[in-house]
CSV table of N, CA, C and O in Angstrom, one decimal:
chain,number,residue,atom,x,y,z
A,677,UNK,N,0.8,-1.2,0.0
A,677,UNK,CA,0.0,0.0,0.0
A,677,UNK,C,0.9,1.2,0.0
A,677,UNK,O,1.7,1.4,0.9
A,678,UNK,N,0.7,2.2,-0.9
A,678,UNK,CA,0.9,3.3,-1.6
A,678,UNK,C,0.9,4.1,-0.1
A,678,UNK,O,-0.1,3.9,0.5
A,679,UNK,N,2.1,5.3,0.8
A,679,UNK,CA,1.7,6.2,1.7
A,679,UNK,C,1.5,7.8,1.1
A,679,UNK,O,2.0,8.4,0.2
A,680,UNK,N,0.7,8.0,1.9
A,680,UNK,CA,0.0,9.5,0.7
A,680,UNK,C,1.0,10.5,0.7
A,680,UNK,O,0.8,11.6,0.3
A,681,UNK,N,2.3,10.2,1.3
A,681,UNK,CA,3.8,11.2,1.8
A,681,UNK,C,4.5,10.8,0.2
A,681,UNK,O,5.2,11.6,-0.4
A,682,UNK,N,4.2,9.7,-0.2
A,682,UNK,CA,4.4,8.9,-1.8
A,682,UNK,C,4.1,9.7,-3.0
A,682,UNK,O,4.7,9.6,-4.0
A,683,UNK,N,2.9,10.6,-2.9
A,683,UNK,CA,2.1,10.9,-3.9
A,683,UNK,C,2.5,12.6,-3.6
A,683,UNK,O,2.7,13.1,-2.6
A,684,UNK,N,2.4,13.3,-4.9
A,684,UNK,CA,2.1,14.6,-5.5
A,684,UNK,C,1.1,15.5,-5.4
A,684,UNK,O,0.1,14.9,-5.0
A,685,UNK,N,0.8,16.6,-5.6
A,685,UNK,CA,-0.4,17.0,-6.1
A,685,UNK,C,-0.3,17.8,-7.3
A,685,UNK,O,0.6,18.7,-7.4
A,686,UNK,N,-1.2,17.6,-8.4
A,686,UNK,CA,-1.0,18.0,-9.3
A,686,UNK,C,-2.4,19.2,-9.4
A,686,UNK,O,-3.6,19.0,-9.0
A,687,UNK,N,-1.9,20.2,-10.0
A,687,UNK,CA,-2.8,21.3,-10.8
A,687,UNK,C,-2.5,21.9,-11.8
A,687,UNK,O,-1.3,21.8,-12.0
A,688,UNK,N,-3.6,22.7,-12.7
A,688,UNK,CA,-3.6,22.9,-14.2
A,688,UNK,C,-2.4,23.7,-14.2
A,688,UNK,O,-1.7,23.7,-13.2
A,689,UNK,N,-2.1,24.5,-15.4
A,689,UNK,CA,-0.9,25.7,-15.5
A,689,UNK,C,-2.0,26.9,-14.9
A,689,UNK,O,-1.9,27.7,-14.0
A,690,UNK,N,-3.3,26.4,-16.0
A,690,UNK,CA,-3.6,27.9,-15.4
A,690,UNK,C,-4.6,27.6,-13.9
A,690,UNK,O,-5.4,28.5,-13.8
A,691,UNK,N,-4.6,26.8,-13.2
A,691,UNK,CA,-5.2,27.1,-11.8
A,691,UNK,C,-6.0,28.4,-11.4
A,691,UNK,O,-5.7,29.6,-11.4
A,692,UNK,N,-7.2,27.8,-11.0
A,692,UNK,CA,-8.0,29.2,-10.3
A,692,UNK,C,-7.5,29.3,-8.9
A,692,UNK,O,-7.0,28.3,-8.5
A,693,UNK,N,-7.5,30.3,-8.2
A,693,UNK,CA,-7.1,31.2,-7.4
A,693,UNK,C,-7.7,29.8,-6.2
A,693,UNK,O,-7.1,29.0,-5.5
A,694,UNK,N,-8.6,29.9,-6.5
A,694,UNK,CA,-9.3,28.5,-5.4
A,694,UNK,C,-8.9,27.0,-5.2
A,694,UNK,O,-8.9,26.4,-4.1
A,695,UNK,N,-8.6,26.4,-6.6
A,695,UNK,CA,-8.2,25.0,-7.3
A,695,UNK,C,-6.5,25.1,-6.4
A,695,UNK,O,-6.1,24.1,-5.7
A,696,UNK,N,-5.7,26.4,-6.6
A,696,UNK,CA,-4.2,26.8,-6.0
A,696,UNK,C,-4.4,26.5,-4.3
A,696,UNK,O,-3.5,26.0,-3.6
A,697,UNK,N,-5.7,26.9,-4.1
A,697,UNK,CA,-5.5,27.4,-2.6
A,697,UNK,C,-6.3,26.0,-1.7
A,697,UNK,O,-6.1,25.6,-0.6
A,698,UNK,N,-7.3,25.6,-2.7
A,698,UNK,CA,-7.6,23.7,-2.5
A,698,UNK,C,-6.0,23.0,-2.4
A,698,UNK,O,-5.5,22.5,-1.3
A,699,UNK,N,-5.6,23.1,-3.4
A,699,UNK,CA,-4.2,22.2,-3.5
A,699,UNK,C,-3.2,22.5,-2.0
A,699,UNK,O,-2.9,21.6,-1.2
A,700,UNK,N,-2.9,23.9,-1.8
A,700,UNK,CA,-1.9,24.4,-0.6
A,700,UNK,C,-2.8,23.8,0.3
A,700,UNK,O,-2.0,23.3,1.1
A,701,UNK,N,-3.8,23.6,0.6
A,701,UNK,CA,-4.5,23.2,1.4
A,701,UNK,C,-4.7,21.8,2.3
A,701,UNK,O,-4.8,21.5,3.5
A,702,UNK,N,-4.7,21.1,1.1
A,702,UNK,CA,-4.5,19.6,1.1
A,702,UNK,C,-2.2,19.2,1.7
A,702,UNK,O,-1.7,18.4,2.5
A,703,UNK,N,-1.6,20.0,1.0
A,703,UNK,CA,-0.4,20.0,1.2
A,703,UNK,C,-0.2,20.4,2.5
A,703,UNK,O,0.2,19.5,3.3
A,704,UNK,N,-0.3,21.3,2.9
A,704,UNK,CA,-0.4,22.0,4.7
A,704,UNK,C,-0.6,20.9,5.6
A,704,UNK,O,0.3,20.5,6.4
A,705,UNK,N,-2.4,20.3,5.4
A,705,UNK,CA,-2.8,19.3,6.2
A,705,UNK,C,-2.1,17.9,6.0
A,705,UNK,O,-2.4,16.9,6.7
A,706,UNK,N,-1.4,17.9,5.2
A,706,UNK,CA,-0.9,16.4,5.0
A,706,UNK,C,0.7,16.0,5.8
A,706,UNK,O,1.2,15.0,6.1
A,707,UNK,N,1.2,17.6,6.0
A,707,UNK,CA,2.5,18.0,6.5
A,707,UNK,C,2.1,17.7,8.0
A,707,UNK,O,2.7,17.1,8.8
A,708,UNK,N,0.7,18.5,8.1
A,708,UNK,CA,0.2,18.4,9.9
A,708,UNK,C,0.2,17.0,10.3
A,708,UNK,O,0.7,16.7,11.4
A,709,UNK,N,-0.3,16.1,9.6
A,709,UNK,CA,-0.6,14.6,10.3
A,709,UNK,C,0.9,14.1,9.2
A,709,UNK,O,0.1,13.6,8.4
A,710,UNK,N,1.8,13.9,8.8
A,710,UNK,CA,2.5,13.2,8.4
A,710,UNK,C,3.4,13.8,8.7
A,710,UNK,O,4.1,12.9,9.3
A,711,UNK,N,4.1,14.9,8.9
A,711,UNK,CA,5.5,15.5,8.9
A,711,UNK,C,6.2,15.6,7.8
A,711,UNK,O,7.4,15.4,7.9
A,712,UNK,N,5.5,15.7,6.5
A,712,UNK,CA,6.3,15.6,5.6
A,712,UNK,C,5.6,16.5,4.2
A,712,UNK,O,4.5,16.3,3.6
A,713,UNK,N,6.5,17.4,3.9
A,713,UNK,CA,5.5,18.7,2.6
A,713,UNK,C,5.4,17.7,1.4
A,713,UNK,O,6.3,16.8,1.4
A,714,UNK,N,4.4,17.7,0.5
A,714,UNK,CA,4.3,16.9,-0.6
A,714,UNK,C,4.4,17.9,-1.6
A,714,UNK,O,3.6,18.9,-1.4
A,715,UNK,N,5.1,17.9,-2.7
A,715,UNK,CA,5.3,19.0,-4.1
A,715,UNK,C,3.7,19.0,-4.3
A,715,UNK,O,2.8,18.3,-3.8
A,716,UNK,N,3.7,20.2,-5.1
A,716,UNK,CA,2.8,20.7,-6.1
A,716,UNK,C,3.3,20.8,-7.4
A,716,UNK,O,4.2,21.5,-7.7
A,717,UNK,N,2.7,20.4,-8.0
A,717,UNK,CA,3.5,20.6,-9.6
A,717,UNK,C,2.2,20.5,-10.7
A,717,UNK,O,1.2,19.7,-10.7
A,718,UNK,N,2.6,21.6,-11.4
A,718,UNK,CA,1.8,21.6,-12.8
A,718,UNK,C,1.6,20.4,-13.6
A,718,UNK,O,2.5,19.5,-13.7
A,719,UNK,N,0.5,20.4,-14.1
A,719,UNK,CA,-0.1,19.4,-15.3
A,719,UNK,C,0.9,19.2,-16.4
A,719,UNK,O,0.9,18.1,-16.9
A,720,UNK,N,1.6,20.0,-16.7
A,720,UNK,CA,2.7,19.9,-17.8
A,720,UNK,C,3.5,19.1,-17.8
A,720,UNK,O,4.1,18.5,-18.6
A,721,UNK,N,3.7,19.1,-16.1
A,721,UNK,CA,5.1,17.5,-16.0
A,721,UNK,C,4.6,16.3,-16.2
A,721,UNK,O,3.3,16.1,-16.4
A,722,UNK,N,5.5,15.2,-16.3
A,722,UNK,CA,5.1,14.3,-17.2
A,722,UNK,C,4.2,13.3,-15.7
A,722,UNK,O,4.7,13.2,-14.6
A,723,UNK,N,3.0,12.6,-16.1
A,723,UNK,CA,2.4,12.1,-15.0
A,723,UNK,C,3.1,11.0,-14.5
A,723,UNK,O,4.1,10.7,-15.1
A,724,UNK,N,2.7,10.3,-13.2
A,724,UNK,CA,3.0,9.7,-12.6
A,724,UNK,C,1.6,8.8,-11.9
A,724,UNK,O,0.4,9.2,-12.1
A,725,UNK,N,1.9,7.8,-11.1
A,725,UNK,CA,1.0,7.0,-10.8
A,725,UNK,C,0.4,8.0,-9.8
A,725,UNK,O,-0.5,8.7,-9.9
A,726,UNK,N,1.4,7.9,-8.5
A,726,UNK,CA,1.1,8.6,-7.6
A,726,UNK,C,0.7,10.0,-7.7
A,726,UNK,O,1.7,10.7,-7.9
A,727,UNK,N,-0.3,10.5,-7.7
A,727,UNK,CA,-0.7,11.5,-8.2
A,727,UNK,C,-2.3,11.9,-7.3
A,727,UNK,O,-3.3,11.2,-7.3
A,728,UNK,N,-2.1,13.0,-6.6
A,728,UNK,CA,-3.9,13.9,-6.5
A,728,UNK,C,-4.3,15.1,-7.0
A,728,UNK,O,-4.0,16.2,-6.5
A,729,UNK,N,-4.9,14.9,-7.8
A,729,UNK,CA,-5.3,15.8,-9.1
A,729,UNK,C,-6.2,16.8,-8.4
A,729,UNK,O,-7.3,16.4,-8.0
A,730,UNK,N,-5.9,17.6,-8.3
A,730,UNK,CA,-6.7,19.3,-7.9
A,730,UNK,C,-7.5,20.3,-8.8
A,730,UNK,O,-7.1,21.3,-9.4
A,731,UNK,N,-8.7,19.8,-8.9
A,731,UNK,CA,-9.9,20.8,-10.6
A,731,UNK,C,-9.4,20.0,-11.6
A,731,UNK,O,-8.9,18.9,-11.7
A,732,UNK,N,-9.9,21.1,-12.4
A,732,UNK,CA,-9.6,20.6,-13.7
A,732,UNK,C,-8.1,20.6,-14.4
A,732,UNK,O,-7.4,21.6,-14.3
A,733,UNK,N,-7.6,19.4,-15.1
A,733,UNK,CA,-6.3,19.6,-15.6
A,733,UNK,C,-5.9,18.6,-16.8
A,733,UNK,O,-7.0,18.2,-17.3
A,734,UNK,N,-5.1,18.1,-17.4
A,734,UNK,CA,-4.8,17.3,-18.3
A,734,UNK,C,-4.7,16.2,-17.9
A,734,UNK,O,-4.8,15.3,-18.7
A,735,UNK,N,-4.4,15.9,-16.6
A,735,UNK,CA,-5.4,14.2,-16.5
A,735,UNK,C,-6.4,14.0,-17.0
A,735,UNK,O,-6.2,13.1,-17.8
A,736,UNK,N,-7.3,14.3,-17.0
A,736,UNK,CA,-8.4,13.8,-17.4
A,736,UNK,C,-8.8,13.3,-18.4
A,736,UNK,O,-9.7,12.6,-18.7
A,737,UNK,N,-7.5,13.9,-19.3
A,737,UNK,CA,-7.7,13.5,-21.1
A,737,UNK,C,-6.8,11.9,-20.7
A,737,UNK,O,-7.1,10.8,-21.1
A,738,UNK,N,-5.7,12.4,-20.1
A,738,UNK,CA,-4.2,11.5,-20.0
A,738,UNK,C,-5.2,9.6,-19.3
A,738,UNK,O,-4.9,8.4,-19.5
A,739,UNK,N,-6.3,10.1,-18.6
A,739,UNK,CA,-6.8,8.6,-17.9
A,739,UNK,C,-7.9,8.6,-18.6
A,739,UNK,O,-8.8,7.8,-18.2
A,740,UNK,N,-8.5,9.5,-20.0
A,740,UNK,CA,-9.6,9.1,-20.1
A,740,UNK,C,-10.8,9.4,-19.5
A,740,UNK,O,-11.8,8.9,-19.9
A,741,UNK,N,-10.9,9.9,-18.8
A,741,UNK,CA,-12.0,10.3,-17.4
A,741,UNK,C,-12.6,11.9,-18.0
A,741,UNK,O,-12.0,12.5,-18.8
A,742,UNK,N,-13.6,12.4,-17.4
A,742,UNK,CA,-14.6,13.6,-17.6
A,742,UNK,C,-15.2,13.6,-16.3
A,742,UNK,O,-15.4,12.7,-15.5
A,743,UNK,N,-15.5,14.9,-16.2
A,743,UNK,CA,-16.7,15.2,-15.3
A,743,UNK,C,-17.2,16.4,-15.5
A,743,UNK,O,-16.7,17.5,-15.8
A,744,UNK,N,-18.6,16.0,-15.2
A,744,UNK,CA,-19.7,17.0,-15.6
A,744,UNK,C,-19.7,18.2,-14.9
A,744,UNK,O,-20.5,18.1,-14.0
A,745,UNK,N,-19.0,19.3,-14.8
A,745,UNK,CA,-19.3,20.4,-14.0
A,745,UNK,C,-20.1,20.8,-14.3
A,745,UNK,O,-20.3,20.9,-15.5
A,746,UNK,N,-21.0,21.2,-13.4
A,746,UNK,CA,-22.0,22.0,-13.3
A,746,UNK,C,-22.2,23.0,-11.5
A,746,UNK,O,-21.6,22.9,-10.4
A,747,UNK,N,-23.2,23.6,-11.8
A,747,UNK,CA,-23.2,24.3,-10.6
A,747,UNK,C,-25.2,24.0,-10.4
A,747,UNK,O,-26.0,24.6,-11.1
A,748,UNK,N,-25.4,23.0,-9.1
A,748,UNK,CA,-26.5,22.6,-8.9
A,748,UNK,C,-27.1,24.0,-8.1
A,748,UNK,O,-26.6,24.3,-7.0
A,749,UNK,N,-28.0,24.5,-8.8
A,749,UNK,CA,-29.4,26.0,-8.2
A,749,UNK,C,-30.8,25.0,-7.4
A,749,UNK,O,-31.8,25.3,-6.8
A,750,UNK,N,-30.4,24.0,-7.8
A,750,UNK,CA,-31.7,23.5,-7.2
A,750,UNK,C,-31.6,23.6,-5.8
A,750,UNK,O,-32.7,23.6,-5.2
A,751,UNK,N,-30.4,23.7,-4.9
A,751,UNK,CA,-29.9,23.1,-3.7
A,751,UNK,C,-29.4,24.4,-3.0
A,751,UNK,O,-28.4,24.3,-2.3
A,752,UNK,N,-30.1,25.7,-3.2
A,752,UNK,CA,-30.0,26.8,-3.1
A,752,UNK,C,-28.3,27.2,-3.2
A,752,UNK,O,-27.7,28.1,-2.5
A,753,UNK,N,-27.5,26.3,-4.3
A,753,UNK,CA,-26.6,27.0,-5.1
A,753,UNK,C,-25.5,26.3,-3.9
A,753,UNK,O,-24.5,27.0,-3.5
A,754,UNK,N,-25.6,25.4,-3.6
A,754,UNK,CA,-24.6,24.8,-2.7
A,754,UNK,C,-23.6,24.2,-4.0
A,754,UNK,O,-24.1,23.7,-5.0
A,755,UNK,N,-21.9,24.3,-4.0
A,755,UNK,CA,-21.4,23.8,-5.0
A,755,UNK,C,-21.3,22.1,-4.7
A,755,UNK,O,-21.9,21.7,-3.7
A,756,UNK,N,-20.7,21.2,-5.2
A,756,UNK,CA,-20.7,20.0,-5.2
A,756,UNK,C,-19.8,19.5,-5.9
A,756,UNK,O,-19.7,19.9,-7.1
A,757,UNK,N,-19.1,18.6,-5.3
A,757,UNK,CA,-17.8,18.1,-5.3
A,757,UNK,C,-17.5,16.4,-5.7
A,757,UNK,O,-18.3,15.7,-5.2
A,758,UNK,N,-16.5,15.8,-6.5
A,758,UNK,CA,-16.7,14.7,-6.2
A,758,UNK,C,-15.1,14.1,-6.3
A,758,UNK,O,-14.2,14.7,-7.0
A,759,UNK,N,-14.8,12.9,-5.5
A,759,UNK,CA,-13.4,12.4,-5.6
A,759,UNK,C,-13.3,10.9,-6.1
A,759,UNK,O,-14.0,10.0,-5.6
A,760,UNK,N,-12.6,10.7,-6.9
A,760,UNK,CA,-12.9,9.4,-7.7
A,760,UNK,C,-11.6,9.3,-7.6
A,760,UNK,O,-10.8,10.2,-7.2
A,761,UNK,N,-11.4,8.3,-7.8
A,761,UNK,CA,-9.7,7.1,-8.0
A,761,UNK,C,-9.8,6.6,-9.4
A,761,UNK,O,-10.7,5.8,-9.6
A,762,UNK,N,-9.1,7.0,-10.3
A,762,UNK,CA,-8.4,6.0,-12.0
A,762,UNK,C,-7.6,5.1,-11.0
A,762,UNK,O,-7.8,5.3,-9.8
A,763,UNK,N,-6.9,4.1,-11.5
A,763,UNK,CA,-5.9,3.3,-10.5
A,763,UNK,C,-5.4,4.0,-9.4
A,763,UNK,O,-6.0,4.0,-8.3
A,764,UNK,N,-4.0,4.9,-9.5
A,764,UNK,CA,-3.7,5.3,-8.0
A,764,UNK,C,-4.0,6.7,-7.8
A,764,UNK,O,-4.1,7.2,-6.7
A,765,UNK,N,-4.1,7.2,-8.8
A,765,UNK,CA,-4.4,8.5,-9.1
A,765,UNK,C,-5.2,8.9,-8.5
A,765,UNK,O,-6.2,8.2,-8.6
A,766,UNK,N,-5.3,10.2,-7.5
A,766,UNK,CA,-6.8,10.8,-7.5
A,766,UNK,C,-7.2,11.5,-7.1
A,766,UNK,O,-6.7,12.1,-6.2
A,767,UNK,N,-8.4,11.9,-7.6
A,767,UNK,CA,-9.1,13.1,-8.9
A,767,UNK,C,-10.0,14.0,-7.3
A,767,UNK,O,-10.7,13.4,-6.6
A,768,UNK,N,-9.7,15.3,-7.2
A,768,UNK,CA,-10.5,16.0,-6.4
A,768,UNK,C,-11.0,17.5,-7.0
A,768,UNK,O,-10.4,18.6,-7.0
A,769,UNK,N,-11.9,17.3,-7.2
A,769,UNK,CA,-13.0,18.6,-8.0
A,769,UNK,C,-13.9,18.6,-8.4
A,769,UNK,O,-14.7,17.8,-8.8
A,770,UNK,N,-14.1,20.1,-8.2
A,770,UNK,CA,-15.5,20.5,-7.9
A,770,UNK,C,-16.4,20.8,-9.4
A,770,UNK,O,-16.0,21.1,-10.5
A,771,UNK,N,-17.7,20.5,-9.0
A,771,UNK,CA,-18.7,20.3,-10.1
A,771,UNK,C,-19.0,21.7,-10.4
A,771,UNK,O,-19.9,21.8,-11.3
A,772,UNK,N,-18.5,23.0,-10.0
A,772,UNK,CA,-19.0,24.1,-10.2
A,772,UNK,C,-18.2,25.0,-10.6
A,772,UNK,O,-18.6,26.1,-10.8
């Protein structure tokens, strides 16, 4: 078994201000319970297994995978989120 101190985080070149600050986010907290910073690196480098994909980025083409963003109004505009696994890869972003 794969330890998450193992794995990267990946986001697009062009990252939204939010997708950037999702990612430093996930990095911060992973330092707090592991003791250990995990890179951030752009979509441009070349992939890897180990990998947590942050929004939207060129994974998605690279495993084949989509997802429908949308922004659900029915739910008085709550955004919605979803986290899936390709093999080790995995995928965290938002539908909106």
């Amino acid at each position: 078994m794969r330890k998450i101190t193992d794995y990267r985080i990946v986001i697009s070149e062009n990252a939204s201000e939010n997708e950037k600050r999702a990612a430093a986010f996930l990095r911060d907290n992973i330092r707090l319970v592991c003791g250990t910073i995990i890179p951030i690196v752009c979509d441009s480098q070349n992939p890897c297994e180990d990998e947590i994909v942050v929004g939207k980025t060129s994974r998605e083409l690279y495993d084949g995978v989509s997802f429908n963003r949308y922004r659900d109004t029915t739910s008085g505009g709550v955004w919605e989120y979803v986290i899936r696994t390709v093999g080790r890869r995995l995928y965290v972003t938002g539908l909106g």
